[in-house]
Coordinates of C-alpha atoms in Angstrom, one line a residue:
M855 CA 9.2 -113.9 -60.6
R856 CA 8.9 -110.1 -61.0
R857 CA 5.4 -110.5 -62.6
S858 CA 4.1 -112.6 -59.7
I859 CA 5.4 -109.9 -57.2
V860 CA 3.4 -107.3 -59.2
W861 CA 0.3 -109.4 -59.1
L862 CA 0.7 -110.1 -55.4
A863 CA 1.1 -106.4 -54.7
L864 CA -1.9 -105.6 -57.0
A865 CA -4.1 -108.2 -55.2
A866 CA -3.0 -106.8 -51.8
G867 CA -3.8 -103.3 -52.9
V868 CA -7.3 -104.2 -54.2
L869 CA -8.2 -106.3 -51.1
A870 CA -6.8 -103.7 -48.6
S871 CA -8.8 -100.8 -50.1
P872 CA -12.3 -102.1 -51.0
G873 CA -13.5 -98.5 -51.5
H874 CA -11.4 -98.3 -54.6
A875 CA -12.7 -101.6 -55.9
Q876 CA -16.4 -101.3 -55.3
G877 CA -19.1 -98.8 -56.1
W878 CA -22.2 -98.4 -54.0
V879 CA -25.9 -97.6 -54.6
V880 CA -28.0 -95.1 -52.8
P881 CA -31.7 -95.8 -53.1
G882 CA -33.7 -92.7 -52.6
P883 CA -37.2 -91.3 -53.1
C884 CA -38.4 -92.3 -56.5
P885 CA -41.3 -90.1 -57.7
R886 CA -41.4 -92.1 -61.0
C887 CA -41.6 -95.5 -59.3
T888 CA -44.7 -97.5 -58.8
P889 CA -46.5 -97.2 -55.5
Q890 CA -46.6 -101.0 -55.0
G891 CA -44.6 -100.9 -51.8
P892 CA -41.1 -100.6 -50.6
W893 CA -38.1 -101.5 -52.8
R894 CA -34.6 -102.3 -51.8
V895 CA -31.5 -102.4 -54.0
V896 CA -28.6 -104.6 -52.8
R897 CA -25.2 -105.6 -54.3
T898 CA -25.3 -109.3 -55.2
S899 CA -21.8 -109.7 -56.7
S900 CA -18.6 -107.8 -57.3
A901 CA -15.5 -108.8 -59.4
V902 CA -12.3 -107.0 -60.2
R903 CA -10.0 -107.9 -63.1
A904 CA -6.7 -106.3 -63.7
T905 CA -4.0 -106.7 -66.4
L906 CA -0.6 -105.1 -66.6
A907 CA 0.7 -104.0 -70.0
D908 CA 3.6 -101.6 -70.7
Q909 CA 3.5 -100.3 -67.1
V910 CA -0.2 -99.6 -67.3
L911 CA -2.7 -101.4 -65.1
H912 CA -6.1 -101.9 -66.9
Y913 CA -8.9 -102.4 -64.4
E914 CA -12.4 -103.7 -65.0
V915 CA -14.8 -103.7 -62.1
E916 CA -18.1 -105.6 -62.6
E917 CA -20.9 -105.4 -60.0
T918 CA -24.4 -106.7 -59.9
Y919 CA -27.3 -105.1 -58.0
A920 CA -30.8 -106.5 -57.5
N921 CA -34.1 -105.0 -56.5
R922 CA -35.2 -107.1 -53.6
G923 CA -38.3 -105.1 -52.9
A924 CA -41.9 -105.2 -54.2
G925 CA -42.0 -102.1 -56.3
L926 CA -40.2 -100.5 -59.3
G927 CA -37.0 -98.9 -58.2
E928 CA -34.3 -96.4 -59.1
A929 CA -30.8 -96.1 -57.6
D930 CA -27.9 -93.7 -57.7
Y931 CA -24.6 -95.6 -58.3
Y932 CA -21.3 -94.1 -57.1
F933 CA -17.8 -95.3 -57.9
P934 CA -14.6 -93.8 -56.5
L935 CA -11.7 -93.9 -58.9
P936 CA -8.1 -93.9 -57.6
G937 CA -6.5 -90.5 -57.6
T938 CA -4.3 -91.1 -60.7
A939 CA -6.8 -93.2 -62.7
A940 CA -7.9 -92.4 -66.2
F941 CA -11.6 -93.3 -66.7
E942 CA -12.4 -95.4 -69.8
D943 CA -16.1 -96.2 -69.7
L944 CA -19.0 -97.3 -67.7
R945 CA -21.4 -99.9 -69.1
L946 CA -24.9 -100.8 -67.8
S947 CA -27.0 -103.9 -68.6
I948 CA -30.1 -102.9 -70.5
D949 CA -32.4 -105.7 -71.6
G950 CA -29.7 -108.2 -70.7
Q951 CA -26.9 -106.5 -72.8
L952 CA -24.1 -104.3 -71.6
V953 CA -24.4 -100.9 -73.2
S954 CA -21.8 -98.1 -73.2
G955 CA -22.9 -94.5 -73.3
E956 CA -21.6 -91.5 -75.3
V957 CA -20.0 -88.3 -74.1
M958 CA -22.1 -85.2 -74.3
D959 CA -22.6 -81.8 -72.6
A960 CA -24.1 -82.2 -69.1
A961 CA -27.3 -80.3 -69.8
Q962 CA -27.9 -82.1 -73.0
A963 CA -27.2 -85.5 -71.3
R964 CA -29.6 -84.7 -68.5
G965 CA -32.4 -83.8 -71.0
V966 CA -31.9 -87.0 -72.9
Y967 CA -32.0 -89.0 -69.6
E968 CA -35.2 -87.4 -68.4
E969 CA -36.9 -87.9 -71.8
I970 CA -36.0 -91.6 -71.7
V971 CA -37.2 -92.0 -68.1
R972 CA -40.5 -90.4 -69.0
R973 CA -41.0 -93.3 -71.4
R974 CA -40.1 -95.8 -68.6
R975 CA -37.2 -97.1 -70.6
D976 CA -33.7 -97.9 -69.2
P977 CA -31.3 -95.0 -69.5
A978 CA -27.9 -94.5 -67.9
L979 CA -26.5 -91.1 -67.2
V980 CA -22.9 -91.1 -66.0
E981 CA -21.6 -87.9 -64.4
W982 CA -18.1 -86.9 -63.3
M983 CA -18.6 -85.6 -59.8
G984 CA -14.9 -84.4 -59.4
H985 CA -12.2 -85.8 -57.2
G986 CA -12.4 -89.1 -58.9
L987 CA -16.1 -89.9 -58.2
L988 CA -18.4 -91.2 -60.9
H989 CA -22.2 -91.0 -60.5
A990 CA -24.8 -92.9 -62.5
R991 CA -28.6 -93.1 -62.1
I992 CA -30.1 -96.5 -62.8
F993 CA -33.8 -96.6 -63.7
P994 CA -36.0 -98.6 -63.8
I995 CA -35.1 -101.7 -61.7
A996 CA -38.1 -104.0 -61.6
P997 CA -38.8 -106.2 -58.5
G998 CA -36.4 -109.2 -58.6
E999 CA -34.4 -107.7 -61.5
E1000 CA -30.6 -107.6 -61.5
K1001 CA -28.5 -104.9 -63.2
R1002 CA -24.9 -105.2 -64.0
V1003 CA -22.5 -102.2 -63.9
V1004 CA -19.0 -102.4 -65.5
V1005 CA -16.5 -99.7 -64.9
R1006 CA -13.2 -99.6 -66.8
F1007 CA -10.2 -97.4 -66.0
Q1008 CA -6.4 -97.3 -66.2
V1009 CA -3.6 -96.4 -63.8
V1010 CA 0.1 -96.0 -64.6
A1011 CA 2.0 -98.4 -62.3
P1012 CA 4.9 -96.7 -60.5
R1013 CA 8.3 -97.8 -61.6
E1014 CA 10.6 -99.4 -59.1
G1015 CA 14.2 -100.3 -59.6
D1016 CA 15.7 -100.9 -63.1

């Protein structure tokens, strides 16, 4: 009974605060993109999975975005973490496989990202923006192509009662 109450409270929290369960993309000017016409990136699906173990909630948020435009696109992905969350990882689909990144110095990571982009390959640079906000650039997104983003994080569940 107690476990079902926790799941009900968890579901209510996720549904009541969609900003904490979904990221968003901001398409912007893309100097590296092809001049074939406008491109438009939209969210096509979003799923949240949560498990409770030893008073720790483990979240996995999976979202899919697609380029519905006619030209090659790039997008900035933002994801707000809850205030007490501990970030685990962000994975991005590259050539159909989910790939995790590695932690490195910001300047070094940006240099690696730009070098990969120059070769028109599929990099992912995740940056901690402060105040629980993650930022990742996704490039390239071909016309009609879908990209999956998976964010995993943990939150200690507050204890109530005995």
